[in-house]
PDB file of C-alpha atoms in Angstrom:
ATOM      1  CA  UNK A   1      34.993  27.975 -26.403  1.00 57.00           C
ATOM      2  CA  UNK A   2      31.787  29.551 -27.577  1.00 54.00           C
ATOM      3  CA  UNK A   3      29.801  27.649 -24.910  1.00 54.00           C
ATOM      4  CA  UNK A   4      32.135  28.891 -22.222  1.00 53.00           C
ATOM      5  CA  UNK A   5      31.667  32.490 -23.349  1.00 54.00           C
ATOM      6  CA  UNK A   6      27.895  32.041 -23.399  1.00 52.00           C
ATOM      7  CA  UNK A   7      27.952  30.659 -19.867  1.00 50.00           C
ATOM      8  CA  UNK A   8      30.040  33.583 -18.637  1.00 51.00           C
ATOM      9  CA  UNK A   9      27.655  36.060 -20.249  1.00 52.00           C
ATOM     10  CA  UNK A  10      24.661  34.284 -18.730  1.00 49.00           C
ATOM     11  CA  UNK A  11      26.293  34.258 -15.312  1.00 48.00           C
ATOM     12  CA  UNK A  12      27.180  37.944 -15.545  1.00 49.00           C
ATOM     13  CA  UNK A  13      23.661  38.793 -16.636  1.00 48.00           C
ATOM     14  CA  UNK A  14      22.173  36.765 -13.833  1.00 47.00           C
ATOM     15  CA  UNK A  15      24.507  38.416 -11.332  1.00 48.00           C
ATOM     16  CA  UNK A  16      23.710  41.913 -12.535  1.00 48.00           C
ATOM     17  CA  UNK A  17      19.980  41.208 -12.585  1.00 49.00           C
ATOM     18  CA  UNK A  18      20.150  40.060  -8.976  1.00 48.00           C
ATOM     19  CA  UNK A  19      21.757  43.363  -8.037  1.00 50.00           C
ATOM     20  CA  UNK A  20      18.858  45.333  -9.476  1.00 50.00           C
ATOM     21  CA  UNK A  21      18.963  48.285 -11.850  1.00 53.00           C
ATOM     22  CA  UNK A  22      22.358  49.595 -12.882  1.00 54.00           C
ATOM     23  CA  UNK A  23      24.225  51.227 -10.036  1.00 55.00           C
ATOM     24  CA  UNK A  24      22.029  49.975  -7.181  1.00 58.00           C
ATOM     25  CA  UNK A  25      22.977  47.491  -4.537  1.00 60.00           C
ATOM     26  CA  UNK A  26      21.193  44.213  -3.890  1.00 58.00           C
ATOM     27  CA  UNK A  27      18.762  44.125  -0.989  1.00 56.00           C
ATOM     28  CA  UNK A  28      20.307  42.823   2.222  1.00 58.00           C
ATOM     29  CA  UNK A  29      19.633  39.180   2.976  1.00 53.00           C
ATOM     30  CA  UNK A  30      17.281  38.532   5.861  1.00 46.00           C
ATOM     31  CA  UNK A  31      19.004  37.243   8.966  1.00 47.00           C
ATOM     32  CA  UNK A  32      18.083  33.850  10.273  1.00 42.00           C
ATOM     33  CA  UNK A  33      16.647  34.397  13.712  1.00 46.00           C
ATOM     34  CA  UNK A  34      15.824  32.050  16.544  1.00 53.00           C
ATOM     35  CA  UNK A  35      12.335  30.755  15.958  1.00 62.00           C
ATOM     36  CA  UNK A  36      11.795  30.602  19.686  1.00 68.00           C
ATOM     37  CA  UNK A  37      10.847  26.930  19.778  1.00 72.00           C
ATOM     38  CA  UNK A  38      10.286  25.752  23.313  1.00 75.00           C
ATOM     39  CA  UNK A  39      11.686  22.523  24.672  1.00 72.00           C
ATOM     40  CA  UNK A  40       8.212  21.013  24.461  1.00 78.00           C
ATOM     41  CA  UNK A  41       7.941  21.956  20.775  1.00 82.00           C
ATOM     42  CA  UNK A  42      11.322  20.367  20.042  1.00 80.00           C
ATOM     43  CA  UNK A  43      10.370  17.266  22.006  1.00 83.00           C
ATOM     44  CA  UNK A  44       7.108  16.955  20.069  1.00 89.00           C
ATOM     45  CA  UNK A  45       9.007  17.213  16.777  1.00 89.00           C
ATOM     46  CA  UNK A  46      11.330  14.438  17.863  1.00 89.00           C
ATOM     47  CA  UNK A  47       8.406  12.337  19.132  1.00 92.00           C
ATOM     48  CA  UNK A  48       6.597  12.615  15.776  1.00 94.00           C
ATOM     49  CA  UNK A  49       9.730  11.583  13.874  1.00 92.00           C
ATOM     50  CA  UNK A  50      10.130   8.641  16.255  1.00 93.00           C
ATOM     51  CA  UNK A  51       6.477   7.612  15.907  1.00 95.00           C
ATOM     52  CA  UNK A  52       6.480   7.837  12.112  1.00 93.00           C
ATOM     53  CA  UNK A  53       9.705   5.834  11.895  1.00 90.00           C
ATOM     54  CA  UNK A  54       8.185   3.122  14.063  1.00 92.00           C
ATOM     55  CA  UNK A  55       4.828   3.046  12.275  1.00 92.00           C
ATOM     56  CA  UNK A  56       6.359   2.429   8.839  1.00 87.00           C
ATOM     57  CA  UNK A  57       6.660  -1.363   9.177  1.00 87.00           C
ATOM     58  CA  UNK A  58       3.107  -1.639  10.542  1.00 90.00           C
ATOM     59  CA  UNK A  59       1.680   0.455   7.699  1.00 87.00           C
ATOM     60  CA  UNK A  60       3.743  -1.551   5.237  1.00 85.00           C
ATOM     61  CA  UNK A  61       2.339  -4.812   6.568  1.00 85.00           C
ATOM     62  CA  UNK A  62      -1.269  -3.526   6.617  1.00 87.00           C
ATOM     63  CA  UNK A  63      -1.157  -2.018   3.130  1.00 86.00           C
ATOM     64  CA  UNK A  64       0.898  -4.797   1.586  1.00 80.00           C
ATOM     65  CA  UNK A  65       3.322  -2.379  -0.018  1.00 78.00           C
ATOM     66  CA  UNK A  66       6.445  -4.392   0.867  1.00 68.00           C
ATOM     67  CA  UNK A  67       8.591  -1.335   0.342  1.00 61.00           C
ATOM     68  CA  UNK A  68      10.049  -0.896   3.804  1.00 54.00           C
ATOM     69  CA  UNK A  69      13.079  -3.081   3.318  1.00 59.00           C
ATOM     70  CA  UNK A  70      15.126  -1.027   5.767  1.00 59.00           C
ATOM     71  CA  UNK A  71      12.821  -2.062   8.602  1.00 65.00           C
ATOM     72  CA  UNK A  72      13.073  -5.319  10.468  1.00 70.00           C
ATOM     73  CA  UNK A  73      10.279  -7.826   9.868  1.00 76.00           C
ATOM     74  CA  UNK A  74       7.450  -7.679  12.371  1.00 85.00           C
ATOM     75  CA  UNK A  75       6.877 -10.624  14.662  1.00 86.00           C
ATOM     76  CA  UNK A  76       3.560 -11.667  16.155  1.00 91.00           C
ATOM     77  CA  UNK A  77       4.618  -9.951  19.400  1.00 93.00           C
ATOM     78  CA  UNK A  78       5.118  -6.538  17.800  1.00 93.00           C
ATOM     79  CA  UNK A  79       1.399  -5.982  17.269  1.00 94.00           C
ATOM     80  CA  UNK A  80       0.196  -6.480  20.866  1.00 96.00           C
ATOM     81  CA  UNK A  81       3.352  -5.272  22.653  1.00 95.00           C
ATOM     82  CA  UNK A  82       5.085  -2.566  20.579  1.00 95.00           C
ATOM     83  CA  UNK A  83       2.227  -0.997  18.651  1.00 96.00           C
ATOM     84  CA  UNK A  84       0.187   0.154  21.694  1.00 97.00           C
ATOM     85  CA  UNK A  85       3.190   2.038  23.090  1.00 97.00           C
ATOM     86  CA  UNK A  86       3.904   3.659  19.733  1.00 96.00           C
ATOM     87  CA  UNK A  87       0.262   4.745  19.495  1.00 97.00           C
ATOM     88  CA  UNK A  88       0.482   6.060  23.084  1.00 97.00           C
ATOM     89  CA  UNK A  89       3.543   8.115  22.106  1.00 96.00           C
ATOM     90  CA  UNK A  90       1.624   9.409  19.065  1.00 96.00           C
ATOM     91  CA  UNK A  91      -1.339  10.347  21.247  1.00 96.00           C
ATOM     92  CA  UNK A  92       0.891  12.211  23.710  1.00 94.00           C
ATOM     93  CA  UNK A  93       3.957  13.475  21.817  1.00 92.00           C
ATOM     94  CA  UNK A  94       4.754  16.050  24.511  1.00 87.00           C
ATOM     95  CA  UNK A  95       4.901  13.352  27.201  1.00 88.00           C
ATOM     96  CA  UNK A  96       8.469  12.313  27.913  1.00 86.00           C
ATOM     97  CA  UNK A  97       7.109   9.281  29.777  1.00 90.00           C
ATOM     98  CA  UNK A  98       5.102   7.965  26.802  1.00 94.00           C
ATOM     99  CA  UNK A  99       7.995   8.379  24.372  1.00 93.00           C
ATOM    100  CA  UNK A 100      10.504   6.956  26.853  1.00 92.00           C
ATOM    101  CA  UNK A 101       8.396   3.839  27.496  1.00 95.00           C
ATOM    102  CA  UNK A 102       8.084   3.300  23.728  1.00 96.00           C
ATOM    103  CA  UNK A 103      11.886   3.597  23.500  1.00 95.00           C
ATOM    104  CA  UNK A 104      12.360   1.085  26.321  1.00 96.00           C
ATOM    105  CA  UNK A 105      10.026  -1.403  24.608  1.00 96.00           C
ATOM    106  CA  UNK A 106      11.942  -0.972  21.333  1.00 93.00           C
ATOM    107  CA  UNK A 107      15.276  -1.581  23.086  1.00 95.00           C
ATOM    108  CA  UNK A 108      13.864  -4.714  24.737  1.00 94.00           C
ATOM    109  CA  UNK A 109      12.669  -6.023  21.365  1.00 92.00           C
ATOM    110  CA  UNK A 110      16.056  -5.175  19.841  1.00 90.00           C
ATOM    111  CA  UNK A 111      17.902  -7.029  22.621  1.00 91.00           C
ATOM    112  CA  UNK A 112      15.590 -10.035  22.284  1.00 90.00           C
ATOM    113  CA  UNK A 113      16.422 -10.284  18.581  1.00 86.00           C
ATOM    114  CA  UNK A 114      20.193 -10.058  19.083  1.00 87.00           C
ATOM    115  CA  UNK A 115      22.376 -11.099  17.335  1.00 86.00           C
ATOM    116  CA  UNK A 116      20.005 -11.428  14.356  1.00 80.00           C
ATOM    117  CA  UNK A 117      19.584  -7.686  13.797  1.00 80.00           C
ATOM    118  CA  UNK A 118      20.507  -5.439  10.919  1.00 78.00           C
ATOM    119  CA  UNK A 119      23.379  -3.025  11.464  1.00 82.00           C
ATOM    120  CA  UNK A 120      21.239   0.120  11.335  1.00 83.00           C
ATOM    121  CA  UNK A 121      19.157  -1.288  14.200  1.00 85.00           C
ATOM    122  CA  UNK A 122      22.210  -1.017  16.457  1.00 88.00           C
ATOM    123  CA  UNK A 123      22.484   2.690  15.620  1.00 87.00           C
ATOM    124  CA  UNK A 124      18.775   3.172  16.261  1.00 87.00           C
ATOM    125  CA  UNK A 125      19.139   1.367  19.599  1.00 90.00           C
ATOM    126  CA  UNK A 126      22.016   3.687  20.548  1.00 90.00           C
ATOM    127  CA  UNK A 127      19.830   6.694  19.754  1.00 88.00           C
ATOM    128  CA  UNK A 128      17.028   5.215  21.830  1.00 91.00           C
ATOM    129  CA  UNK A 129      19.370   4.486  24.725  1.00 91.00           C
ATOM    130  CA  UNK A 130      20.646   8.074  24.522  1.00 86.00           C
ATOM    131  CA  UNK A 131      17.083   9.355  24.777  1.00 86.00           C
ATOM    132  CA  UNK A 132      16.334   7.077  27.735  1.00 88.00           C
ATOM    133  CA  UNK A 133      19.510   8.203  29.531  1.00 84.00           C
ATOM    134  CA  UNK A 134      18.679  11.857  28.812  1.00 80.00           C
ATOM    135  CA  UNK A 135      15.191  11.488  30.280  1.00 80.00           C
ATOM    136  CA  UNK A 136      16.393   9.602  33.362  1.00 79.00           C
ATOM    137  CA  UNK A 137      19.421  11.805  33.918  1.00 73.00           C
ATOM    138  CA  UNK A 138      17.764  15.115  33.212  1.00 69.00           C
ATOM    139  CA  UNK A 139      14.226  14.650  34.495  1.00 61.00           C
ATOM    140  CA  UNK A 140      14.459  17.620  36.867  1.00 65.00           C
ATOM    141  CA  UNK A 141      16.653  19.868  34.750  1.00 64.00           C
ATOM    142  CA  UNK A 142      15.036  20.719  31.418  1.00 64.00           C
ATOM    143  CA  UNK A 143      18.019  22.819  30.319  1.00 66.00           C
ATOM    144  CA  UNK A 144      20.279  19.800  30.734  1.00 64.00           C
ATOM    145  CA  UNK A 145      17.874  17.671  28.672  1.00 65.00           C
ATOM    146  CA  UNK A 146      17.949  20.306  25.945  1.00 66.00           C
ATOM    147  CA  UNK A 147      21.742  20.418  25.941  1.00 67.00           C
ATOM    148  CA  UNK A 148      22.212  16.664  25.948  1.00 63.00           C
ATOM    149  CA  UNK A 149      19.565  15.451  23.544  1.00 63.00           C
ATOM    150  CA  UNK A 150      17.496  18.066  21.736  1.00 63.00           C
ATOM    151  CA  UNK A 151      19.066  19.846  18.738  1.00 59.00           C
TER     152      UNK A 151
END
């Protein structure tokens, strides 16, 4: 019981300290405002996440870390066929074409490995197919692309 009383006292003290000196109100919390990120900024953020996710197995293989167990093993075709498109997407993260082509190559590699794929790879492929459909379906209407794919 003593511990419970001590906790209550500590919580009351912490609550009153947050309110400031006796009798004053706590400062109002700042409102979260729109950061004003453009569609290009959001697309670049997504492109960097995509590129980093795809570079993990290559970095793992080069550095010999062997820690990326959630990634599929690389084949001899990944280096000359997938890696250049991932690097292209990294070089031009604002380019929907570069990122889309990298997605298409990934989906082709995924389909070629079927049915010997890990379950998460199916979810990744669905995300990649969603991106491809958003780019093809919304190429002329940026607002539609934002509503369908970007957060």
